[in-house]
Short mmCIF file of C-alpha atoms and ligand atoms in Angstrom, two decimals:
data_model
loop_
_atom_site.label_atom_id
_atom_site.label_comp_id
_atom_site.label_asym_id
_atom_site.label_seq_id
_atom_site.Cartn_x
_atom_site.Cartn_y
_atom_site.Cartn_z
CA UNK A 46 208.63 148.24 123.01
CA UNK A 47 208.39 150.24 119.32
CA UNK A 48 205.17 148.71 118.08
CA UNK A 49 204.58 149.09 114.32
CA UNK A 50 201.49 148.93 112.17
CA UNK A 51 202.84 146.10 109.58
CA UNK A 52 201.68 142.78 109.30
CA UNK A 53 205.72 141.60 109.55
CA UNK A 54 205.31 142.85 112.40
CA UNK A 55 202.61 141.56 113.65
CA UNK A 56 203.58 138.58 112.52
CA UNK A 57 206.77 138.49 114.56
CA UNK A 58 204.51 139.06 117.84
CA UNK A 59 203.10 136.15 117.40
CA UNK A 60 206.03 134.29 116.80
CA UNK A 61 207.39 135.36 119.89
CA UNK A 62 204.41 134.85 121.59
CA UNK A 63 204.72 131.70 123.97
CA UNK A 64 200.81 131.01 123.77
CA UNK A 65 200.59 131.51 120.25
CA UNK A 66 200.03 127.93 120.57
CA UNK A 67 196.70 127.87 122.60
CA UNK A 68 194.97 129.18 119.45
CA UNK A 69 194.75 126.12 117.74
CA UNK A 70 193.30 124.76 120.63
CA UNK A 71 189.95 126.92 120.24
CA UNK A 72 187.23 126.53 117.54
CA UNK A 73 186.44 129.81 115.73
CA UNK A 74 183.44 130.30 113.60
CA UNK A 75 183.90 131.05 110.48
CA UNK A 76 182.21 134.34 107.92
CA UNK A 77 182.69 133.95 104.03
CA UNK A 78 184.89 130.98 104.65
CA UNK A 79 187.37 132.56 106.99
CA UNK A 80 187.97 132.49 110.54
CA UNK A 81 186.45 135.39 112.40
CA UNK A 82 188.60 137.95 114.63
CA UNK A 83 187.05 137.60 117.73
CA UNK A 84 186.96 140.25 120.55
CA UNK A 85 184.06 139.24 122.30
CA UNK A 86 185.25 137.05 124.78
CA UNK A 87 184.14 139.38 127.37
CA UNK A 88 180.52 138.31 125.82
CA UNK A 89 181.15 134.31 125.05
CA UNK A 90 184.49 132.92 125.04
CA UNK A 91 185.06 130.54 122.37
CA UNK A 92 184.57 126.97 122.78
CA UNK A 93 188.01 124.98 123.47
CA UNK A 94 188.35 121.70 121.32
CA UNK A 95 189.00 119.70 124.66
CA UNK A 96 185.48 120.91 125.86
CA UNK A 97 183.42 118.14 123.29
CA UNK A 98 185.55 115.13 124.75
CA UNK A 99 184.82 116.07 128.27
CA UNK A 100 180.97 116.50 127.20
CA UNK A 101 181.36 112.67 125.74
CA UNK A 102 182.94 111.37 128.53
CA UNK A 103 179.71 111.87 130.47
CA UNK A 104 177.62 110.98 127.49
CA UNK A 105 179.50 107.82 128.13
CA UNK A 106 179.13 107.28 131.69
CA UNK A 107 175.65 108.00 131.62
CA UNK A 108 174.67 105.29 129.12
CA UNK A 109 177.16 102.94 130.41
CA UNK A 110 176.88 103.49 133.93
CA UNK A 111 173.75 105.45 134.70
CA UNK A 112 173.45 105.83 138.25
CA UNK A 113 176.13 104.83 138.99
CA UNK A 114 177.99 107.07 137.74
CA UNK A 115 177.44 109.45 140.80
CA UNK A 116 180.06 107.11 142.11
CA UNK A 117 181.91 105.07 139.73
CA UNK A 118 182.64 107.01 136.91
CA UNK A 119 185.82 107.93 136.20
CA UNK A 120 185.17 111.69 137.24
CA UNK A 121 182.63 111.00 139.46
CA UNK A 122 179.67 113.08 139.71
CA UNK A 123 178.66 113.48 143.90
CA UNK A 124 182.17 115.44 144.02
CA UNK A 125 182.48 117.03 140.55
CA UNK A 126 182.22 120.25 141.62
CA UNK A 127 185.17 119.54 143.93
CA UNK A 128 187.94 119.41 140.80
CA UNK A 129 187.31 123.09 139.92
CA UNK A 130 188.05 124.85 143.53
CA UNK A 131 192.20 124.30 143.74
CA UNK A 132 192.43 125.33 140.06
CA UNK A 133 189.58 127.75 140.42
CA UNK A 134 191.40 129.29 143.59
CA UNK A 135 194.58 130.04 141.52
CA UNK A 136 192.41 131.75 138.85
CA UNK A 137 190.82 134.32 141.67
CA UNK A 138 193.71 134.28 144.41
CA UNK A 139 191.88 132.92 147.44
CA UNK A 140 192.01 129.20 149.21
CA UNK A 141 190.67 126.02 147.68
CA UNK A 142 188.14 126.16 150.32
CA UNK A 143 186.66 129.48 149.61
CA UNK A 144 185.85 128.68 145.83
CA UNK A 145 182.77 126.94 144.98
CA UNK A 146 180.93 125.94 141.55
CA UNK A 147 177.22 126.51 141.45
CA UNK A 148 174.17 128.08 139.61
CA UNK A 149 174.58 131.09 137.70
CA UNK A 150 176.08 134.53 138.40
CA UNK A 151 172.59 136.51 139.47
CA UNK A 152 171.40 134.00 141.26
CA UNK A 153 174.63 132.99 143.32
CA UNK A 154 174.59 137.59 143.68
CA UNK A 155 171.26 137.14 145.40
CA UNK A 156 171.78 133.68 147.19
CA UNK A 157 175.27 135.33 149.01
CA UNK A 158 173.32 138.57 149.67
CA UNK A 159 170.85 136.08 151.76
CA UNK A 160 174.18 135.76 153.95
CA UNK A 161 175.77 139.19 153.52
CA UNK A 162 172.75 141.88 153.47
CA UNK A 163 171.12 141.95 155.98
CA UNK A 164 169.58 145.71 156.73
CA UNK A 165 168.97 146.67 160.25
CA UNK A 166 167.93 149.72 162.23
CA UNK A 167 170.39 152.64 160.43
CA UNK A 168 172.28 150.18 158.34
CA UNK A 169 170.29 149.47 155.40
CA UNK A 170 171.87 151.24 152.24
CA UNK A 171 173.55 149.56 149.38
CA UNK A 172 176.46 151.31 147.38
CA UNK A 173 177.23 150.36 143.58
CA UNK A 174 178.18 152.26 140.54
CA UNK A 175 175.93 153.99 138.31
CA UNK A 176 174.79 152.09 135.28
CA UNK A 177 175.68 148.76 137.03
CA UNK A 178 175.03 145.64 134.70
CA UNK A 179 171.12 146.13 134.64
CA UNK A 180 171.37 142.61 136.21
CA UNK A 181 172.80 143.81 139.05
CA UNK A 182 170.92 146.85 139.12
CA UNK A 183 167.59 144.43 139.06
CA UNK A 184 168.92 142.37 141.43
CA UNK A 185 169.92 144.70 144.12
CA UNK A 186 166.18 146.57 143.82
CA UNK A 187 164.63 143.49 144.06
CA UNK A 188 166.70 142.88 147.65
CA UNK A 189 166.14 145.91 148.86
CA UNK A 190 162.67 145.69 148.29
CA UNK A 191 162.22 142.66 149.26
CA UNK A 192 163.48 143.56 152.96
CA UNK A 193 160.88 146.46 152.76
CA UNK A 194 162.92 149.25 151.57
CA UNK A 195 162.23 151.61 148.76
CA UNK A 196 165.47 151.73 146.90
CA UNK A 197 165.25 155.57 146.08
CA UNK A 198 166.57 155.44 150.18
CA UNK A 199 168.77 152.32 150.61
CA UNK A 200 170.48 152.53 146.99
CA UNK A 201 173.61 154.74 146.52
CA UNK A 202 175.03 155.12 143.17
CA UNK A 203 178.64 156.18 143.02
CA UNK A 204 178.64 158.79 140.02
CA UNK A 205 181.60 159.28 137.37
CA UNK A 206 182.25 162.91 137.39
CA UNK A 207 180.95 165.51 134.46
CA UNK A 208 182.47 164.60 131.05
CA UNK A 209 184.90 161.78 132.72
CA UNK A 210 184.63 158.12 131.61
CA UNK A 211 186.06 156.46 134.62
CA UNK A 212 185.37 156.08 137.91
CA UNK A 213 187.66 158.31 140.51
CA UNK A 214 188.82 155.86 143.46
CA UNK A 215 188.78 158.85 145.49
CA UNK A 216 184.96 159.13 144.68
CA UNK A 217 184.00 155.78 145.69
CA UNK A 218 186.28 156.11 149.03
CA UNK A 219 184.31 159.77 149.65
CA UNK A 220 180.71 157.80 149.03
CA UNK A 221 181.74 154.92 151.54
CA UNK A 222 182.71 157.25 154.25
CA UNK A 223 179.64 159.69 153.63
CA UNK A 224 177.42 156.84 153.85
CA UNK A 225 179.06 155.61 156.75
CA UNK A 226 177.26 153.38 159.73
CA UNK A 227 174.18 153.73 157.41
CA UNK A 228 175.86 151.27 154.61
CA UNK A 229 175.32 147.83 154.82
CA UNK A 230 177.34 146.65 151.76
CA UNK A 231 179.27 148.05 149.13
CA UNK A 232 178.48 146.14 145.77
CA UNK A 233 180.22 146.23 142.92
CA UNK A 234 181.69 145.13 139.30
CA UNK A 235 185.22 144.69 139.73
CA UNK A 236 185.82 145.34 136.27
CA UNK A 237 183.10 147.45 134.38
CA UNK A 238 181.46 145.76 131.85
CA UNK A 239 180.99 149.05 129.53
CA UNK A 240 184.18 150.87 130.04
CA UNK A 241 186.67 148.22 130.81
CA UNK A 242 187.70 150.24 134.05
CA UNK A 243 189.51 147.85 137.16
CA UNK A 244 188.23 149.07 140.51
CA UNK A 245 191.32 149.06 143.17
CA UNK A 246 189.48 145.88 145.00
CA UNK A 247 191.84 146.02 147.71
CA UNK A 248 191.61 149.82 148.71
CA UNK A 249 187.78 149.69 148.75
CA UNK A 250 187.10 146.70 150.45
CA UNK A 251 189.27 148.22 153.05
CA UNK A 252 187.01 151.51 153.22
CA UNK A 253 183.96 149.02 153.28
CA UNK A 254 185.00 147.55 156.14
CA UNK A 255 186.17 150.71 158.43
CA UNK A 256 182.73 151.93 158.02
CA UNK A 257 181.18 148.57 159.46
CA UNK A 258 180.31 147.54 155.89
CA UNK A 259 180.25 143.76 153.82
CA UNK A 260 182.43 143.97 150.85
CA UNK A 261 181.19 141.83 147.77
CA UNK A 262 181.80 141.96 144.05
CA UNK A 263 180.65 140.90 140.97
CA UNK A 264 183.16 139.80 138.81
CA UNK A 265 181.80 138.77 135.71
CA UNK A 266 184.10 140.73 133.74
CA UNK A 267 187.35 139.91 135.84
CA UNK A 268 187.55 136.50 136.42
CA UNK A 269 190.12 134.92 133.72
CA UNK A 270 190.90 138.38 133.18
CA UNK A 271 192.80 140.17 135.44
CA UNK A 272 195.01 139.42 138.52
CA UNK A 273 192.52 139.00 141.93
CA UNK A 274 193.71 137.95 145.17
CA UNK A 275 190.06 137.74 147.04
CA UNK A 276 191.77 136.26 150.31
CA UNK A 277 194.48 139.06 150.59
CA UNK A 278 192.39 141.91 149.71
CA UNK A 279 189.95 140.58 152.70
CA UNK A 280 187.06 140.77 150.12
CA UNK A 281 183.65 139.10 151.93
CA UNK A 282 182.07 137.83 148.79
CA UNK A 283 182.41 137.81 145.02
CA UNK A 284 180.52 135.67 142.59
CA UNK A 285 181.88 135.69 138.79
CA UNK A 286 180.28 133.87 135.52
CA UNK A 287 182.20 130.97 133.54
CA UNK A 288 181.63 131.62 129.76
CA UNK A 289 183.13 134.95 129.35
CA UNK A 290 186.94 134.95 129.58
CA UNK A 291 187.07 130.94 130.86
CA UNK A 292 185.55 130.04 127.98
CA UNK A 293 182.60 127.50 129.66
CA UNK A 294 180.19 127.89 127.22
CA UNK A 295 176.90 129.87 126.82
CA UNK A 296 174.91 130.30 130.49
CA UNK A 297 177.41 127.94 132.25
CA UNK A 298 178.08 127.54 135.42
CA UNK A 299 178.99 130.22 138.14
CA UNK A 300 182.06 130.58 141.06
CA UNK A 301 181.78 132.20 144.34
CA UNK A 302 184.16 133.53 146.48
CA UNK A 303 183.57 133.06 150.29
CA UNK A 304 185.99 134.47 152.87
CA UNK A 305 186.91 131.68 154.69
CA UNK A 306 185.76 133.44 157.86
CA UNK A 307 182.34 133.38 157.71
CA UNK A 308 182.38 129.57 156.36
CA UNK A 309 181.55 128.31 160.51
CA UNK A 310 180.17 131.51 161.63
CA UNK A 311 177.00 130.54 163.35
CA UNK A 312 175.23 133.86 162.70
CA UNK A 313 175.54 134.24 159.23
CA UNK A 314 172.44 132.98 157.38
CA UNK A 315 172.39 130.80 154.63
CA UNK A 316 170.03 129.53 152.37
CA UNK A 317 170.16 125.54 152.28
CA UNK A 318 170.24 122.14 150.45
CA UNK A 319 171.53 118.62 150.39
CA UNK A 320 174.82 119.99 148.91
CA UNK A 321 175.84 121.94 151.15
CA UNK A 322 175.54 118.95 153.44
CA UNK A 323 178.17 117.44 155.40
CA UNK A 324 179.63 115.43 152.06
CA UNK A 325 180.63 112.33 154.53
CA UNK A 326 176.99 112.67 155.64
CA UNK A 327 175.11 113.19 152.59
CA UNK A 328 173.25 110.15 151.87
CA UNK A 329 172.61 109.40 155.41
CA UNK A 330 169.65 112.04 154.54
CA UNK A 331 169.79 112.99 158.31
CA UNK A 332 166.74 115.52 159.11
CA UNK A 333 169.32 117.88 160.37
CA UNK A 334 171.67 120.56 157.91
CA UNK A 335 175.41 120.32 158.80
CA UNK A 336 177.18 122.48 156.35
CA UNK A 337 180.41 121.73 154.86
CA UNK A 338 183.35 123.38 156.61
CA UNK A 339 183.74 125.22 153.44
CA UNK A 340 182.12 127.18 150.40
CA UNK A 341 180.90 124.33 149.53
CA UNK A 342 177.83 124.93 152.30
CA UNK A 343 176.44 127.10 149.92
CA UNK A 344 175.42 124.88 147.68
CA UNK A 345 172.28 123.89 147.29
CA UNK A 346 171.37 121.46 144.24
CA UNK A 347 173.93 118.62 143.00
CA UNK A 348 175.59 120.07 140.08
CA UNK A 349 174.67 120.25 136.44
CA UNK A 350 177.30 117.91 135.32
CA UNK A 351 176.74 118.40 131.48
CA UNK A 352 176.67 121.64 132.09
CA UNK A 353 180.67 121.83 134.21
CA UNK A 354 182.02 119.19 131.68
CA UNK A 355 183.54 121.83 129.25
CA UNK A 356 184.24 124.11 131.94
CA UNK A 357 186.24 121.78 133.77
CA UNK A 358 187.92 120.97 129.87
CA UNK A 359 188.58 125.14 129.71
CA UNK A 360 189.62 125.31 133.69
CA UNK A 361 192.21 122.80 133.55
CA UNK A 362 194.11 125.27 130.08
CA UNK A 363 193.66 127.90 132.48
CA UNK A 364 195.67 125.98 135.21
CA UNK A 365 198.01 124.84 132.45
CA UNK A 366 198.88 128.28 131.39
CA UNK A 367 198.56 129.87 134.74
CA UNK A 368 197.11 133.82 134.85
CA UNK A 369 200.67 135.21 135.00
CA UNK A 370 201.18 134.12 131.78
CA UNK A 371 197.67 135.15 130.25
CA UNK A 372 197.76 138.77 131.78
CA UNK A 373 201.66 139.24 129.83
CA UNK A 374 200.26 138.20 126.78
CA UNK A 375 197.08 140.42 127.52
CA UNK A 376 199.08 143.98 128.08
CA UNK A 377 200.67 143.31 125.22
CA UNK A 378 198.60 142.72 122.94
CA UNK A 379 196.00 145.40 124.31
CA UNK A 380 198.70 147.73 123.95
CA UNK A 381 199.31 146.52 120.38
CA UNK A 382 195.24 147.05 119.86
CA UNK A 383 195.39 150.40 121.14
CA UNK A 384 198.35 151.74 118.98
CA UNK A 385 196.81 150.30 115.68
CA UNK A 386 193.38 152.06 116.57
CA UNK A 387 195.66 155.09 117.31
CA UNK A 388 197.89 154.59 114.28
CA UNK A 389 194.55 154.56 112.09
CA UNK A 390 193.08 157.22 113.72
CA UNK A 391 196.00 159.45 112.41
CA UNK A 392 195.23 158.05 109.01
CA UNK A 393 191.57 158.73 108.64
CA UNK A 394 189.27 161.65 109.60
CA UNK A 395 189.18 160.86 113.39
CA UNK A 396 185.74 159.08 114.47
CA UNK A 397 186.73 157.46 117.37
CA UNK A 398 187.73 157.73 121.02
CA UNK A 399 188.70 154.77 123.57
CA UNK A 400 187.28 155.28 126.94
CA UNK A 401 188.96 152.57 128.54
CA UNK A 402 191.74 153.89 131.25
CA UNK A 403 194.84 154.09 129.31
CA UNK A 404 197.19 152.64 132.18
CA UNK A 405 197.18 148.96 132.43
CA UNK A 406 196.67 148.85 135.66
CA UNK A 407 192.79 150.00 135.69
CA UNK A 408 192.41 147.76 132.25
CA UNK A 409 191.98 144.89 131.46
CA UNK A 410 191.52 142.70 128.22
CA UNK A 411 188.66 144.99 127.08
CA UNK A 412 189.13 148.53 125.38
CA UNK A 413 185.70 150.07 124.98
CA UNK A 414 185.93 152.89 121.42
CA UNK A 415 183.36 155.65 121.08
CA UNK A 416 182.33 155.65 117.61
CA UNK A 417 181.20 159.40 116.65
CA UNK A 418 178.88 159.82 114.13
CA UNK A 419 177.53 156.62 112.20
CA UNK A 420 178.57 154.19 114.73
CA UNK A 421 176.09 151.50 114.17
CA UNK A 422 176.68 151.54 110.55
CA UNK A 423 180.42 150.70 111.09
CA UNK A 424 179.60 148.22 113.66
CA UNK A 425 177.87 146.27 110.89
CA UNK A 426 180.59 146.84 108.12
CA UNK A 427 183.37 145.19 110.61
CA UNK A 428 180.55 142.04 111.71
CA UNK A 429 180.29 141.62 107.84
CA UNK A 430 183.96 141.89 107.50
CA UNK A 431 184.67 139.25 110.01
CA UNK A 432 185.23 141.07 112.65
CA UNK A 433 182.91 140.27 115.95
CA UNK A 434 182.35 142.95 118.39
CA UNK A 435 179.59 144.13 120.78
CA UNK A 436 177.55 147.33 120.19
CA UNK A 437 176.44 148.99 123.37
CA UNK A 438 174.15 152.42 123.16
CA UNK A 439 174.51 155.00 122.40
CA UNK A 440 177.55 154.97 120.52
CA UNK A 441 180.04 152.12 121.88
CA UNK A 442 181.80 148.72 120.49
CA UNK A 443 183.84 147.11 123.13
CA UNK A 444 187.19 144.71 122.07
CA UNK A 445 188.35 142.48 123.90
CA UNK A 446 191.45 140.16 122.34
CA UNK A 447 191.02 137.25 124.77
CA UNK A 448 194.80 136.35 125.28
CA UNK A 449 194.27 132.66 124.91
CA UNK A 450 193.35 132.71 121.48
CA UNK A 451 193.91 135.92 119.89
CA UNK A 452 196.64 136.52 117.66
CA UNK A 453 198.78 139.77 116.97
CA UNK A 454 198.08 140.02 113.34
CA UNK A 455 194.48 139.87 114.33
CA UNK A 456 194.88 143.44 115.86
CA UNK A 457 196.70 144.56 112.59
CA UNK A 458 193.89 142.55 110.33
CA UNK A 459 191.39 144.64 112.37
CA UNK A 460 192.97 147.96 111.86
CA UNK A 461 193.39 148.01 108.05
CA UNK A 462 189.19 146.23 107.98
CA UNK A 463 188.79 149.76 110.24
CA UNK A 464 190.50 152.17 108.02
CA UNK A 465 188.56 150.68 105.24
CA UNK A 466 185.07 150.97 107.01
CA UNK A 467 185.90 154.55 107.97
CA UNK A 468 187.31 155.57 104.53
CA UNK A 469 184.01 153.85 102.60
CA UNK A 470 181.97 155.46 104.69
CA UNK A 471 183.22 158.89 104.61
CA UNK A 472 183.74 158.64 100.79
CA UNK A 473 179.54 158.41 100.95
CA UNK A 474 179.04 161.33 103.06
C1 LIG B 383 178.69 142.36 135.10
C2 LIG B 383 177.65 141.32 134.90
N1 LIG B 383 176.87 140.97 135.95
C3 LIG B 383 175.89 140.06 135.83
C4 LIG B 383 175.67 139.41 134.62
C5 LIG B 383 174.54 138.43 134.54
O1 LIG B 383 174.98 137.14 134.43
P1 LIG B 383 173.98 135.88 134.49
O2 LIG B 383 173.02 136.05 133.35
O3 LIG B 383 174.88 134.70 134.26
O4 LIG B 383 173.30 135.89 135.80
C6 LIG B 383 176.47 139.71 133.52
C7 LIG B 383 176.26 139.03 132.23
O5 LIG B 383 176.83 139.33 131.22
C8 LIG B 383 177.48 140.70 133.67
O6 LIG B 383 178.25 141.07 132.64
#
């Protein structure tokens, strides 16, 4: 399609657009009086207008029912967690049974590396990507560590070549097979959280396991974002966070993947609690564990059911609208996004460079722009204009026009705010 830089035709995007709808169904905050363009959904999605009813709802069932509502309540709270696995399952292309709801993302990361690292005589290294989230980067020294390894040995970082942005699949494939019968997992974000970059999830996890390897990632920035078929791709693990693209809200609630054949292997260890329990068994509190045939064995704690009410409110748009749909919507209008910033980029003194892959298939919502020069000073002119981004050093802002709720003319509202940033500022100097 011949995209141009008007706001007609932006306009006509968005009537064409057959979610245009689903923005109305979001709440955006607002700076001098008008609604924000919002492109950090890869931060904090925004909240959905369903999300306070399903909040009350428990409100209610709590003072009406107390107890009782573990049981009686309408969505009852012993098997809460149970109503996000079928729709979560669509979401990252696996079975109903491999999808769970629990904790939070670094802490599910270190609960499933209790069951899937496990270092032993020459197999003890872990490989990830350079400049991993530092979470990740915390939480895979801490394991290595804490099964008496110095990570300087047992940590592999696969590096992006001199002067590239990206990640070479190539690379990663070279670093499995150098590492070999020595590598014990291969780790890593499915969609990089600085760049943008997809990983091919399918061709790795396949040179994981031909060296004798578990396959896990972290996919924090892919869930609700791009197309993932765990159970296909023979993935091992992969734990994601809620309140980025599915819009949960702040610190909400984490998924895990589980391939569905480790669920009743015997000598994978776990670490336990009553939730993982037998469900039919639960309140028998038997001394003895017997886990649920499922993800659901890795559960520990009942769930925080305050805490899943507006992600179960944000799950069930998701299952509405279906990921097909979303990831249309999403080329599209990241292709619109990266034409304006190229259209304005011919208009001003160039400043900027995205370093997100240009093909959609290694992108995803997210472009990440290099801002030369003043960076941080145009970071704040667009957050003062309306216009909410992330800064990450040195020199980066990273947009990401959640397809759910972002509009066309927001891309072409953004570029002219741009051009007018750029052009005040170079007036100055
Ligand atoms: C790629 C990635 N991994 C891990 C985390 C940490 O998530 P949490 O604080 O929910 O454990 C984040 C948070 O933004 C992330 O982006």
């Amino acid at each position: 399609m011949q995209f141009e830089n008007t706001r007609e035709f932006a306009r006509q995007l968005d009537k064409d657009d057959k979610l245009s709808k689903y923005r109305e169904e979001f709440i955006f905050p607002k700076v001098n009086g008008k609604e924000v363009i919002y492109f950090v959904g890869n931060s904090l999605g925004l909240q959905p207008k369903s999300a306070q009813k399903y909040v009350d709802e428990v409100m209610k069932d709590w003072a009406e029912l107390a107890v009782e509502g573990h049981f009686y309540a309408d969505k009852s709270w012993w098997d809460y967690h149970e109503r996000f696995s079928g729709k979560l399952a669509k979401v990252v292309g696996a079975k109903p049974t491999e999808v769970t709801v629990m904790n939070t993302l670094t802490v599910n990361l270190h609960l499933l590396m209790v069951s899937f690292y496990r270092p032993s005589g020459k197999r003890f290294k872990i490989i990830c990507e350079e400049k991993a989230f530092p979470s990740d980067q915390y939480m895979i020294s801490s394991q290595v560590r804490f099964h008496g390894y110095d990570p300087e040995d047992a940590i592999v970082e696969i590096k992006k070549r001199e002067g590239e942005n990206n990640f070479r699949t190539e690379d990663v494939l070279e670093k499995i097979r150098e590492v070999g019968e020595e590598c014990a997992l291969v780790l890593i974000g499915g969609v990089n959280y600085y760049t943008g970059q997809v990983f091919d999830m399918e061709t790795i996890t396949k040179a994981g396991h031909e060296v004798g390897a578990f396959v896990g990632w972290d996919l924090a920035h892919a869930a609700g974002n791009i197309e993932l078929k765990l159970s296909e791709w023979n993935v091992d693990f992969a734990a994601w966070c809620s309140y980025k693209y599915m819009n949960s809200g702040p610190g909400n609630a984490s998924g895990c993947f589980i391939n569905e054949k480790y669920h009743n292997k015997k000598d994978i260890p776990r670490f336990e609690g009553w939730w993982g329990h037998n469900k039919e068994r639960r309140f028998l509190m038997e001394p003895e564990f017997q886990p649920e045939p499922t993800a659901d064995a890795w559960q520990i704690s009942n769930a925080p059911i305050l805490a899943m009410a507006p992600y179960l409110a944000s799950l069930e748009m998701f299952d509405e609208v279906g990921m097909p749909a979303l990831i249309e919507k999403r080329n599209k209008i990241v292709a619109y996004l990266e034409f304006v910033l190229h259209e304005i980029d011919k208009e001003v003194d160039s400043t900027f460079e995205i370093i997100t892959p240009a093909d959609q298939e290694h992108r995803g919502t997210q472009l990440s722009v290099f801002l030369h020069g003043e960076g941080k000073e145009l970071f704040r002119y667009l957050m003062d204009k309306g216009v909410i981004t992330d800064w990450r050093e040195p020199n980066v802002i990273r947009l990401a026009p959640a397809p759910f709720y972002c509009s066309y003319e927001d891309m072409y509202e953004f570029g002219q705010i741009l051009k007018k940033g750029i052009l005040s500022k170079q007036k100055v100097n």
